[in-house]
Short mmCIF file of C-alpha atoms in Angstrom, two decimals:
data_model
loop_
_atom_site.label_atom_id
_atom_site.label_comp_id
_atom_site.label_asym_id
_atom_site.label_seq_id
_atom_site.Cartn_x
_atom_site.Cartn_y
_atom_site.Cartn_z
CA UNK A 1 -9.59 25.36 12.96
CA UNK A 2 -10.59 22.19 14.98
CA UNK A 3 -7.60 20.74 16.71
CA UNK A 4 -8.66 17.70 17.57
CA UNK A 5 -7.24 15.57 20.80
CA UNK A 6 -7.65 11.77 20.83
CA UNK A 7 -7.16 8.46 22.52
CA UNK A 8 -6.42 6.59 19.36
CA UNK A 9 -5.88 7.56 15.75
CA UNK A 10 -6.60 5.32 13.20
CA UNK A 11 -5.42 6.11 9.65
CA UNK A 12 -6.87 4.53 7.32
CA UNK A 13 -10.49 2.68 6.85
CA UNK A 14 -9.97 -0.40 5.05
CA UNK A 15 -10.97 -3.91 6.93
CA UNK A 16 -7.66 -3.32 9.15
CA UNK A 17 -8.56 0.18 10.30
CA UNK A 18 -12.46 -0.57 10.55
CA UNK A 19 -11.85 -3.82 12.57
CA UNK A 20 -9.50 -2.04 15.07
CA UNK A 21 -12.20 1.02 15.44
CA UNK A 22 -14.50 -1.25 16.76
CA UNK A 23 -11.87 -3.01 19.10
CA UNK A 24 -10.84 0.23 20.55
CA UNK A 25 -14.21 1.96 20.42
CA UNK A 26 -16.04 -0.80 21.98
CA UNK A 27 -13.88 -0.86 25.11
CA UNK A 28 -14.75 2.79 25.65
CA UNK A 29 -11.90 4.52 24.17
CA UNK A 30 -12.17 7.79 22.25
CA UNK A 31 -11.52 6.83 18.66
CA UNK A 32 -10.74 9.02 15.61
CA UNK A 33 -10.55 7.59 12.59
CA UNK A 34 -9.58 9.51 9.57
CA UNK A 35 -9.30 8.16 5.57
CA UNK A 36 -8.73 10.21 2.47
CA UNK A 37 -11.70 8.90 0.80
CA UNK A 38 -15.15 10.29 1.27
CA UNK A 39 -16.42 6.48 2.44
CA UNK A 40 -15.83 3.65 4.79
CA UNK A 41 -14.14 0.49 3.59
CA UNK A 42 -11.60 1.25 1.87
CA UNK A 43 -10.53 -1.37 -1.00
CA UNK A 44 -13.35 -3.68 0.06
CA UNK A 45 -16.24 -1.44 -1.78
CA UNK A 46 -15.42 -2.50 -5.07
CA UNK A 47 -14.37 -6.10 -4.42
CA UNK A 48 -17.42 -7.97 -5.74
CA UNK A 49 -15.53 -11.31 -4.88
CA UNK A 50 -16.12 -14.13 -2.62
CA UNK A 51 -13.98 -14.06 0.17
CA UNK A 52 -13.14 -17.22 1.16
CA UNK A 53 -10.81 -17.05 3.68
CA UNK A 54 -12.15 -14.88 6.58
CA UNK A 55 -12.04 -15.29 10.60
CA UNK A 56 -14.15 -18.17 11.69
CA UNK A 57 -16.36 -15.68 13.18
CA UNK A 58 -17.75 -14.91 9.55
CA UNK A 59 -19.36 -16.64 7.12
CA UNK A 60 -17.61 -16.71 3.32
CA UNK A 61 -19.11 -13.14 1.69
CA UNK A 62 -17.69 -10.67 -0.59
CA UNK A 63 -15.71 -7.68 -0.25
CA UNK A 64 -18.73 -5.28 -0.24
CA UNK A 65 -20.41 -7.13 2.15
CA UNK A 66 -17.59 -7.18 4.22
CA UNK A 67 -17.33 -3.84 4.43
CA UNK A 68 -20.68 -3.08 5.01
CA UNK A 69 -20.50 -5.65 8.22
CA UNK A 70 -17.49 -4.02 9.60
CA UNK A 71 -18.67 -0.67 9.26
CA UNK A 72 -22.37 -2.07 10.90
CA UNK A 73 -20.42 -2.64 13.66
CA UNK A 74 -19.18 0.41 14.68
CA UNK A 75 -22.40 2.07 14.02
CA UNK A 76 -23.37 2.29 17.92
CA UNK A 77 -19.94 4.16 18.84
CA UNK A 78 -19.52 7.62 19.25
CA UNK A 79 -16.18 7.65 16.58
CA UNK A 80 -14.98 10.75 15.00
CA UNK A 81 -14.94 10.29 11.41
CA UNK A 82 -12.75 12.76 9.29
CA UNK A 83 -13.59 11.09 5.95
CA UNK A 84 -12.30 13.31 3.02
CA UNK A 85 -9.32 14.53 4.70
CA UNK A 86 -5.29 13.07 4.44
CA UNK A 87 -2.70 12.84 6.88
CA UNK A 88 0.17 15.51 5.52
CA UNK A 89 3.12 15.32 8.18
CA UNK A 90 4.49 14.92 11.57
CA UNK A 91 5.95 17.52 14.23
CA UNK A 92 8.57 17.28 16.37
CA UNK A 93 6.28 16.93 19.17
CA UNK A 94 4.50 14.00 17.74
CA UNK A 95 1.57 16.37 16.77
CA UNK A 96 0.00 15.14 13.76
CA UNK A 97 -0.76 17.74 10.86
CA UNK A 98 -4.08 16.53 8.83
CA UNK A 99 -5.79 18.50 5.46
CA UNK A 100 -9.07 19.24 5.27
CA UNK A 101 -8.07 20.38 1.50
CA UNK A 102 -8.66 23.77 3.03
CA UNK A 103 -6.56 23.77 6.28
CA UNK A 104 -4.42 22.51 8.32
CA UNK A 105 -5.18 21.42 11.23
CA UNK A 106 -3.18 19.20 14.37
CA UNK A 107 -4.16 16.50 16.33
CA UNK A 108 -2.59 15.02 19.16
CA UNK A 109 -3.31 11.17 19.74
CA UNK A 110 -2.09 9.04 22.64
CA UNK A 111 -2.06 5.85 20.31
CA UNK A 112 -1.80 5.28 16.91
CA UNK A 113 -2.83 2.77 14.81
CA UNK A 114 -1.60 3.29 11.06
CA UNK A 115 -3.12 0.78 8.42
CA UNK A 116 -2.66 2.56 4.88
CA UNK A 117 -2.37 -0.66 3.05
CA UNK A 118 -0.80 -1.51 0.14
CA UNK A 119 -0.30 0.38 -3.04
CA UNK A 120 0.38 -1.69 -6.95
CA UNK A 121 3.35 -1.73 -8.29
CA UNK A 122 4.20 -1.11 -12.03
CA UNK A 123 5.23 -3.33 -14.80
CA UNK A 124 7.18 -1.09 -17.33
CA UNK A 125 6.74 -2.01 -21.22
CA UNK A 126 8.00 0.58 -24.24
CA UNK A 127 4.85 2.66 -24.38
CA UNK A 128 3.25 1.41 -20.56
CA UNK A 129 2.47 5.31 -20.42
CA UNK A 130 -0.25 5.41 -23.13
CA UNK A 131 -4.04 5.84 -22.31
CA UNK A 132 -5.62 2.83 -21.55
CA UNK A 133 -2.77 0.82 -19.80
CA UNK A 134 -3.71 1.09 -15.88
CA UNK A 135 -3.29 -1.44 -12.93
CA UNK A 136 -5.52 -4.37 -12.55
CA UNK A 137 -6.75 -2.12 -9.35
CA UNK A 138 -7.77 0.70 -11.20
CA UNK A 139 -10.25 -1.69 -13.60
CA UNK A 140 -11.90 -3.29 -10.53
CA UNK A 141 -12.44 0.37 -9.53
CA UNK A 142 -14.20 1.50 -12.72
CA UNK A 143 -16.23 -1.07 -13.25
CA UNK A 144 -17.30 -1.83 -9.87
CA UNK A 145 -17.47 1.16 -7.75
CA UNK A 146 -17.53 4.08 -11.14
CA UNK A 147 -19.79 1.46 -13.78
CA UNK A 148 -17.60 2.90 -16.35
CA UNK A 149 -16.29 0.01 -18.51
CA UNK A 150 -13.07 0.77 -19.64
CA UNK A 151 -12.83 -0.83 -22.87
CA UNK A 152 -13.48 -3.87 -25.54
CA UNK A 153 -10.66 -5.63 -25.76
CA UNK A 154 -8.40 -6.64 -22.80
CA UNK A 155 -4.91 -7.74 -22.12
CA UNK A 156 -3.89 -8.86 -18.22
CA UNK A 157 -0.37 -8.39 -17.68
CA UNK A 158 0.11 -10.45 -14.17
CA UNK A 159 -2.09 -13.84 -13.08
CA UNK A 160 -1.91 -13.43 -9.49
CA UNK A 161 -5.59 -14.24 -7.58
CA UNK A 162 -6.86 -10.84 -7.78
CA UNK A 163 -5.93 -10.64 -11.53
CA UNK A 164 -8.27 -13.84 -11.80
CA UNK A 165 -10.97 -11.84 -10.07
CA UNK A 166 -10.89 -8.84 -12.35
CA UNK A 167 -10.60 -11.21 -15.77
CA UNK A 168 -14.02 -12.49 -14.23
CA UNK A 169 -15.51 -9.59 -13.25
CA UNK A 170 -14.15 -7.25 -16.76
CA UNK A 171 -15.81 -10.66 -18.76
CA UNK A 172 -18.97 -10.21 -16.74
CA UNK A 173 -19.54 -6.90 -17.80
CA UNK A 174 -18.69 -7.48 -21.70
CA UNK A 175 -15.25 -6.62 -21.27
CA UNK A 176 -13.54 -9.40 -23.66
CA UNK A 177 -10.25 -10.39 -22.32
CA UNK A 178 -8.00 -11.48 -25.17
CA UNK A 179 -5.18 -13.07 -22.60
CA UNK A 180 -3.14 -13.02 -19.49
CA UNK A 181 0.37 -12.57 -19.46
CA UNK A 182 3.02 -13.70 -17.20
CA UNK A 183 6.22 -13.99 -16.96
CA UNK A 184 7.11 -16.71 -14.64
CA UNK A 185 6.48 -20.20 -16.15
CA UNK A 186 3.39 -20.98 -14.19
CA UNK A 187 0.25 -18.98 -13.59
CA UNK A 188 0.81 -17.30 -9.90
CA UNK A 189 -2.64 -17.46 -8.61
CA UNK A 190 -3.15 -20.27 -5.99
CA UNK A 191 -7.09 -20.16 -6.55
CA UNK A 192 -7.24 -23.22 -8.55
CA UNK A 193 -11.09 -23.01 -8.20
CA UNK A 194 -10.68 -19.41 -10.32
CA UNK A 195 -8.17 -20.22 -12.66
CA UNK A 196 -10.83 -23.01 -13.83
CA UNK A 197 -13.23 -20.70 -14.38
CA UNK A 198 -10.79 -18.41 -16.42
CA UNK A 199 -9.88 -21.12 -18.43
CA UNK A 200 -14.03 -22.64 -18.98
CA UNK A 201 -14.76 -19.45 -20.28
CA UNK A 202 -12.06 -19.28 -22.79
CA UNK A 203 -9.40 -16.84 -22.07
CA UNK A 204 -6.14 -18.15 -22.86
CA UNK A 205 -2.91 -17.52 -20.10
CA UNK A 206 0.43 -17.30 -21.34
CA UNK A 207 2.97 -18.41 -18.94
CA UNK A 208 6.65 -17.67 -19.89
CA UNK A 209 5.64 -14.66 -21.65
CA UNK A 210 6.14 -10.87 -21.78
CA UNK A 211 5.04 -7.49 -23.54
CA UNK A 212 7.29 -6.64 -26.00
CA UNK A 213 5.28 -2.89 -26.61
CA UNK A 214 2.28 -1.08 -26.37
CA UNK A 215 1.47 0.27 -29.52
CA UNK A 216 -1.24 3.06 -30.50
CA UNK A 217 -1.86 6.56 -31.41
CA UNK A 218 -3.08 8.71 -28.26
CA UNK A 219 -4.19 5.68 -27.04
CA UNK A 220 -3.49 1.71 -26.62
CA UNK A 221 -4.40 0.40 -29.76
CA UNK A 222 -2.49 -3.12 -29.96
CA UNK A 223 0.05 -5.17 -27.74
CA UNK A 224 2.50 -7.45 -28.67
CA UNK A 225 3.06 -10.06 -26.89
CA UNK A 226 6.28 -12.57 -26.99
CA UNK A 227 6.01 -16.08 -26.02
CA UNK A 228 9.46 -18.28 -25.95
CA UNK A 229 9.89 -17.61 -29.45
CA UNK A 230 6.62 -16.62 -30.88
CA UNK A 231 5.88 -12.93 -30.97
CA UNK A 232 2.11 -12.32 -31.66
CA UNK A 233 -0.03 -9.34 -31.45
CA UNK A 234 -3.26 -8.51 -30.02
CA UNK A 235 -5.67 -5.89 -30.66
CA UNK A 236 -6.79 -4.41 -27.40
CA UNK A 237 -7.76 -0.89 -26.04
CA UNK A 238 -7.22 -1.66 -22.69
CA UNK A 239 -4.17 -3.32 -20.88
CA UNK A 240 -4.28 -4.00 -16.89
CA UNK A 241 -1.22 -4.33 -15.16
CA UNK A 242 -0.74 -6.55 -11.64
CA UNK A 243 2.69 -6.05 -10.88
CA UNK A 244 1.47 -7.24 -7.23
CA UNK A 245 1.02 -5.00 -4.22
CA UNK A 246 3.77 -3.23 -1.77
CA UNK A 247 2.93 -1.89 1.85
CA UNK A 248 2.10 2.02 1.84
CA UNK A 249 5.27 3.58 3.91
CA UNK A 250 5.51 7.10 3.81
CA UNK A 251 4.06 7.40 7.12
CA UNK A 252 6.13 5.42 8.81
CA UNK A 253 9.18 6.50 6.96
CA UNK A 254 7.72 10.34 8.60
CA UNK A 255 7.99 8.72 12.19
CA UNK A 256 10.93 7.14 11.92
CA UNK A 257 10.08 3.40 12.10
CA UNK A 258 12.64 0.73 11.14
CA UNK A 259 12.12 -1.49 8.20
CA UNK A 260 12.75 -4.94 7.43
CA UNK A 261 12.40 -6.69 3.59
CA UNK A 262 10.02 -9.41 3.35
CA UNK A 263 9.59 -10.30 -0.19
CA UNK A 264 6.76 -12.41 -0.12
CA UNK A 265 5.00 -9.55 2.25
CA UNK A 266 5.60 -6.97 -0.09
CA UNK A 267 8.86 -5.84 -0.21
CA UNK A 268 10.01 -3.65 2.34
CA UNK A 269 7.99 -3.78 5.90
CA UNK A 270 8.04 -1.29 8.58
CA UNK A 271 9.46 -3.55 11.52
CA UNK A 272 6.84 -4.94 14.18
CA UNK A 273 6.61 -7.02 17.41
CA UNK A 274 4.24 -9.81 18.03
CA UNK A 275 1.85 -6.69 19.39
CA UNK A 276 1.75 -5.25 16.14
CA UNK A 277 3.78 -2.39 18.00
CA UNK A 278 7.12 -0.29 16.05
CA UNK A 279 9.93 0.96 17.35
CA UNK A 280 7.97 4.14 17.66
CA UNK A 281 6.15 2.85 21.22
CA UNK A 282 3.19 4.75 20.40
CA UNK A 283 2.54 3.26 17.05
CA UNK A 284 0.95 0.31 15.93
CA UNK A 285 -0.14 -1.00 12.45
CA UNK A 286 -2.05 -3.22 10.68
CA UNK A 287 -3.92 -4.28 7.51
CA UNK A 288 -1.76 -4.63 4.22
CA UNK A 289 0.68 -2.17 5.78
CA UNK A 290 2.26 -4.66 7.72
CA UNK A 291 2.45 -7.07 5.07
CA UNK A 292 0.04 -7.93 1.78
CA UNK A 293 -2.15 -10.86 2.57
CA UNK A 294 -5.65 -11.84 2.60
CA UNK A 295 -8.75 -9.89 3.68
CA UNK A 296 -9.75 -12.32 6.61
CA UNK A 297 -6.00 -11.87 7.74
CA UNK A 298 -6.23 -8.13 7.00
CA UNK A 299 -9.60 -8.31 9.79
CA UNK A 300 -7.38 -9.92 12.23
CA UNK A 301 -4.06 -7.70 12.35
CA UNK A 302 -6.49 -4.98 12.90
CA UNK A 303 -8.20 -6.78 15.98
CA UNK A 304 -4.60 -7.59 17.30
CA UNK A 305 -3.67 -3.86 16.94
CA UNK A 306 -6.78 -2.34 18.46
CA UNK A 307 -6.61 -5.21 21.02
CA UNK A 308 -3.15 -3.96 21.76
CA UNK A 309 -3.88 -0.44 21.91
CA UNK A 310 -6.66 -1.23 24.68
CA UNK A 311 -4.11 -3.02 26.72
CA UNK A 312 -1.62 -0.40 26.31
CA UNK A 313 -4.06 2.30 27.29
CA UNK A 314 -5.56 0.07 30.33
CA UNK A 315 -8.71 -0.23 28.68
CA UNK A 316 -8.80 -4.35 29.07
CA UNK A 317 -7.05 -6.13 31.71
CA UNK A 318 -3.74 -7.83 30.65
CA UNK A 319 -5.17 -11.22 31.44
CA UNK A 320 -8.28 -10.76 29.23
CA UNK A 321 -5.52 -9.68 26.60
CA UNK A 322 -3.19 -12.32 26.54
CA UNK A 323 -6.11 -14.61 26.07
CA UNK A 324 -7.60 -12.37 23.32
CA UNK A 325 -4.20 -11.71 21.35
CA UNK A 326 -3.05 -15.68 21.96
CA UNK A 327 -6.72 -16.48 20.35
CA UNK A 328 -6.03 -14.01 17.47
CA UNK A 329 -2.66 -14.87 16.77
CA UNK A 330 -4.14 -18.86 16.33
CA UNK A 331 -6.97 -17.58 14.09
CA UNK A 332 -4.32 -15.24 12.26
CA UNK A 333 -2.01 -19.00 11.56
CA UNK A 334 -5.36 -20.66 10.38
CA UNK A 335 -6.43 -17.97 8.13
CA UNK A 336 -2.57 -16.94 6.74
CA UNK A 337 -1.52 -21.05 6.12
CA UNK A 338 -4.69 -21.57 4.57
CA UNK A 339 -4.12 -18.54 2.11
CA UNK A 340 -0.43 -18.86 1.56
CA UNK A 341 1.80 -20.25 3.86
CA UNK A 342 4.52 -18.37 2.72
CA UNK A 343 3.18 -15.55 3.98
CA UNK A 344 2.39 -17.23 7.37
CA UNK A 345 6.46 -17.56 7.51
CA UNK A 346 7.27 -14.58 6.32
CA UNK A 347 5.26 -12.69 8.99
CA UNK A 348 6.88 -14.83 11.57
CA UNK A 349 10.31 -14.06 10.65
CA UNK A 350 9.80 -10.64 10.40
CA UNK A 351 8.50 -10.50 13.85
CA UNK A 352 11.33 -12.68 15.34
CA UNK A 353 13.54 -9.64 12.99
CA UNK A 354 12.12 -7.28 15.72
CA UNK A 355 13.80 -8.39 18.75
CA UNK A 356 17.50 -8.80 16.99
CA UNK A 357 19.02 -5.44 16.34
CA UNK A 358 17.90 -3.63 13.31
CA UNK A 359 19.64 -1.58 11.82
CA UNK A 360 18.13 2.11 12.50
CA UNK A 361 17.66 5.04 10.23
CA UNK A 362 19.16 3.18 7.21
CA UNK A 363 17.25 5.21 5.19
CA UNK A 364 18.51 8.86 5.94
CA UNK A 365 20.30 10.52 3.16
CA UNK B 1 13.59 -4.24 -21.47
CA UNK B 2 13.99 -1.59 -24.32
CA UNK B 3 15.96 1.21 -23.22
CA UNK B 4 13.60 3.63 -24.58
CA UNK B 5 11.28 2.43 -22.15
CA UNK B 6 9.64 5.23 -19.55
CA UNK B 7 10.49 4.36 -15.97
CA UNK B 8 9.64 7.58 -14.27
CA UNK B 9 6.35 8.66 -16.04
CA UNK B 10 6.49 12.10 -13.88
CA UNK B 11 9.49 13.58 -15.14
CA UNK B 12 9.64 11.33 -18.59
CA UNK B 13 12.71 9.50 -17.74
CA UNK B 14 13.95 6.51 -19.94
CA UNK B 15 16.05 3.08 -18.73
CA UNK B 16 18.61 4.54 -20.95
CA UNK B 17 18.96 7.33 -18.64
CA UNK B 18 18.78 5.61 -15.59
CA UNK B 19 21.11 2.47 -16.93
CA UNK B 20 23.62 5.57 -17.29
CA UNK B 21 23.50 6.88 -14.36
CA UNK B 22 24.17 3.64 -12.65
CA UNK B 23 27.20 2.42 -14.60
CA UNK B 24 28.66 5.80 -13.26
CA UNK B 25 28.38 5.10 -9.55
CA UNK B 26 24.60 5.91 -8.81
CA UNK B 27 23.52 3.10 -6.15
CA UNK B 28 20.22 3.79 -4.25
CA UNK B 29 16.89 5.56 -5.79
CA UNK B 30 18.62 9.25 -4.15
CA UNK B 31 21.34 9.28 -5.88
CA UNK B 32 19.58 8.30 -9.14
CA UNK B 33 16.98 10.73 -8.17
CA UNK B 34 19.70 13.81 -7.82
CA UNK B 35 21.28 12.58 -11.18
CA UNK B 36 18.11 12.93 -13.33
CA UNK B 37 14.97 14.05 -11.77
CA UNK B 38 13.80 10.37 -11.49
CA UNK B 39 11.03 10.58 -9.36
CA UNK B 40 10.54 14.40 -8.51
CA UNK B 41 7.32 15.09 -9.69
CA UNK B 42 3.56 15.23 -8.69
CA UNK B 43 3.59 11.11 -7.65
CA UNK B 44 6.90 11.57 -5.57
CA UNK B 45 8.77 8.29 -6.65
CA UNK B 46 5.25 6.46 -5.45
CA UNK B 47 4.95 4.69 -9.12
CA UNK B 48 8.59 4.30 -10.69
CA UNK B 49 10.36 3.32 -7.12
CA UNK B 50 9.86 -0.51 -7.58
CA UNK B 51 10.66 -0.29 -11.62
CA UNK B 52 14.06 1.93 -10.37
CA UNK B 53 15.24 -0.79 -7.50
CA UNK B 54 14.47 -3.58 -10.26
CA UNK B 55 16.46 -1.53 -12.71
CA UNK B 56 19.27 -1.15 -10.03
CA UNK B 57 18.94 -5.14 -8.85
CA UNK B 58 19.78 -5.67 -12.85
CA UNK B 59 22.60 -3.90 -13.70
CA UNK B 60 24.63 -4.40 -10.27
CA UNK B 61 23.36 -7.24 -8.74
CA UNK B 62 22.25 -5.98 -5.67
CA UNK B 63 19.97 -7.95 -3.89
CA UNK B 64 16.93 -5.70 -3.62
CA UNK B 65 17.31 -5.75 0.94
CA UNK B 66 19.89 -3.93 0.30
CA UNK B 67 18.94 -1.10 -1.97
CA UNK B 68 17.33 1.34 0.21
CA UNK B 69 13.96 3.21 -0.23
CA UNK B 70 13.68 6.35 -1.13
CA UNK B 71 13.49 9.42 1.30
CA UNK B 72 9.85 10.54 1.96
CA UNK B 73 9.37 13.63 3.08
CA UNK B 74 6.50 16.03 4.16
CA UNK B 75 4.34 16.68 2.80
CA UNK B 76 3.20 12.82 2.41
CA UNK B 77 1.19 13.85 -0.83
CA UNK B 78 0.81 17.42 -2.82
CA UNK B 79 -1.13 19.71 -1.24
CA UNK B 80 -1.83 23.39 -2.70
CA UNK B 81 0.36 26.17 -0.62
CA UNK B 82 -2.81 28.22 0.73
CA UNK B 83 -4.15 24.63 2.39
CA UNK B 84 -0.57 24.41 3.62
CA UNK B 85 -0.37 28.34 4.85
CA UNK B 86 -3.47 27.73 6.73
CA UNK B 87 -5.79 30.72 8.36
CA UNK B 88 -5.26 29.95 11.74
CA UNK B 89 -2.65 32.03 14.16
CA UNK B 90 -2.35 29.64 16.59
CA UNK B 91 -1.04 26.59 14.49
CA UNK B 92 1.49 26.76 11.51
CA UNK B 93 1.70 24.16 9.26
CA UNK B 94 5.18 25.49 7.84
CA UNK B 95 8.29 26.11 10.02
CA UNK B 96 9.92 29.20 8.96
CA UNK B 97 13.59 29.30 9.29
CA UNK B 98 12.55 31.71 11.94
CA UNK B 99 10.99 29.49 14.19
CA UNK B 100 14.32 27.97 14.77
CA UNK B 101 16.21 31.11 15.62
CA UNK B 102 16.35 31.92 19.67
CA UNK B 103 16.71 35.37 20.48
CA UNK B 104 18.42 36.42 23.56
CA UNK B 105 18.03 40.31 24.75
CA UNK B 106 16.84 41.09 20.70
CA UNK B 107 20.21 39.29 19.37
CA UNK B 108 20.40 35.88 18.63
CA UNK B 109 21.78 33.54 20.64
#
């Protein structure tokens, strides 16, 4: 058994977590970070594309590379990694109970900084459960981080940006993509740069459109596909859903956090102040947890939630962190409106959400 | 959507069945849950909860702020019972209903 007793617990090591280790670890705190994969990075190691909206501080790059920098950065810090292992529960006493996969072990933190991302949601279809329909995600992964192609013939069901990506990236490996399918009447991906290149190298989007079924024995063998009035079919073994991304929760739902909706973040939110702090004092959160955006904005939260943490644990002055946070919060705007300024005003009114009374444990049944 | 369409791989639960269970009263992902199994099995409601609120957001009208998630509970995600039992004797993962019990002069209180 190795209880383990912390300054600051990060959960999670995706761009949010990683860019609050080194905020927190470079100020001298004892850091633990802990992720349920065996590596650092989290999403970012199979994103092969360009990033083009990141902090000023870094130069355009893609997701690997991004990862790799992050994780460079931390290199000279004395962090305690528990890679491999998974956060299973709280305790009454705010202990934290973490897997190994062969024990249980606690850990008591004074801060912690939760940034489990998001997670994809499904797009149903009569026979969506077949072999060979998975999420857009879960192709990226296979081809870029497995180099397993997972079929011939494609079928995107979703055109946000990061279906663009994969429609790229599965045609760059031989991987030919017979169509994208949405269902709102114009493509949702705001990359008009990408959707060019989609269209130059032939693969046809239809807007106003749905799956009617999967069809195939064992395994997806052909989809049909109904347009306004037309109802075609294609032959494809593979099908990738993007029903878009929704914050991970169950962590916070375990602590007791309040929760605001926020469609265009995700859906539902756990509720946060402008310090990226819950109604649990002790716990912060950043990344895609607090709301799906971009990678450059996903940097930031984490910088504003380790830069928090330092504050709260007297690790910077409060002067040098209201200059820090106000500086953050201005790159955050830049990077956000840039992206989608939806987004941008979603984010703020869920903030301004915090200070009016929420309603508390809604969610107990 | 056809009704024959699987919303809660997990458990193999149709629209049908959920689109029933709705038009009888069930209003949040719990009570569809205790009604049918929807979302008790190895993925713990983490794949069918979205399809489920959309399903309930059609039939009733609900906006979806006000259809509530569902409960989470430990553990977060399956773990086998010896990892959970752990070897150690100073730490227990699992509260028995023991633990709770307070015993006054061997009786409890």
């Amino acid at each position: 058994m190795k209880a383990v007793e912390t300054d600051v617990l990060i959960i999670g090591a995706g761009p949010a977590g990683l860019a609050a280790a080194f905020e927190t670890a470079s100020r001298g705190l004892d850091v633990t970070v802990i992720d349920e994969s065996l590596s650092l990075g989290g999403q970012l190691i199979q994103q092969t594309q360009n990033l083009s909206s990141l902090p000023s501080d870094l130069s355009p790059m893609r997701g690997f590379e991004l990862a790799a920098h992050l994780i460079k950065q931390i290199e000279e810090y004395d962090i305690r990694y528990l890679l491999g292992h998974r956060v299973i529960g709280f305790y009454q006493d705010g202990t934290i109970g973490i897997t190994d996969e062969v024990d249980v072990f606690p850990v008591k933190t004074k801060k912690m900084i939760v940034a489990t991302g998001a997670a994809e949601n499904a797009v149903a279809f009569p026979k969506w459960t077949l072999p060979g329909v998975l999420t857009i995600g879960a192709a990226q992964t296979l081809i870029n981080r497995d180099f397993v192609k997972p079929g011939n013939d494609a079928v995107i069901v979703g055109s946000s940006d990061f279906a663009m990506d994969v429609a790229l990236q599965l045609s760059e490996v031989g991987v030919q993509v017979k169509g994208i399918v949405e269902k709102s009447t114009g493509v949702l991906s705001r990359n008009t740069e990408k959707v060019k290149q989609v269209n130059k190298i032939g693969i046809p989007i239809y807007v106003d459109s749905s799956i009617v079924e999967a069809r195939g024995m064992g395994a997806v063998e052909e989809i049909v596909i109904k347009q306004e009035d037309r109802v075609f079919t294609e032959k494809a073994d593979l099908v990738c859903i993007d029903g878009g991304r929704s914050p991970i929760l169950d962590i916070f739902y375990q602590l007791g956090t309040s929760f605001g909706f926020q469609k265009e973040l995700g859906g539902w939110v756990p509720q946060y102040n402008k310090d990226f702090q819950t109604d649990c004092k002790d716990v912060f959160l950043a990344g895609n947890a607090a709301g799906v955006s971009t990678q450059g904005a996903l940097v930031l939260t984490g910088r504003l939630a380790g830069m928090n943490v330092c504050e709260a644990l007297g690790a910077v002055s409060k002067e040098t962190a209201a200059v820090e946070k106000k500086g953050l919060w201005k790159e955050l705007e830049i990077v956000e409106t840039k992206y989608n300024l939806d987004i941008w005003h979603a984010r703020n009114r869920h903030v301004d959400n915090f200070t009016h009374p929420v309603l508390k444990d809604q969610f107990i049944s | 959507m056809d009704k024959s369409t699987i919303i809660c791989r997990c458990e193999e639960i149709s629209l049908e069945e959920i689109e029933k269970v709705i038009s009888n009263g069930a209003r949040t992902f719990d009570d569809i849950k205790r009604l049918t199994r929807c979302g008790m099995g190895p993925c713990q409601s983490k794949i069918c909860n979205c399809l489920v609120a959309a399903a309930i957001n059609e039939k009733t009208g609900t906006p979806f702020h006000e259809i509530p998630l569902p409960r989470m509970r430990m553990p977060i995600s399956p773990i086998k019972l010896d990892t959970l039992a752990t070897n150690s004797t100073t730490f227990s993962s699992v509260k028995s209903v023991l633990d709770e019990v307070e015993l006054e002069d061997g009786k409890v209180r």
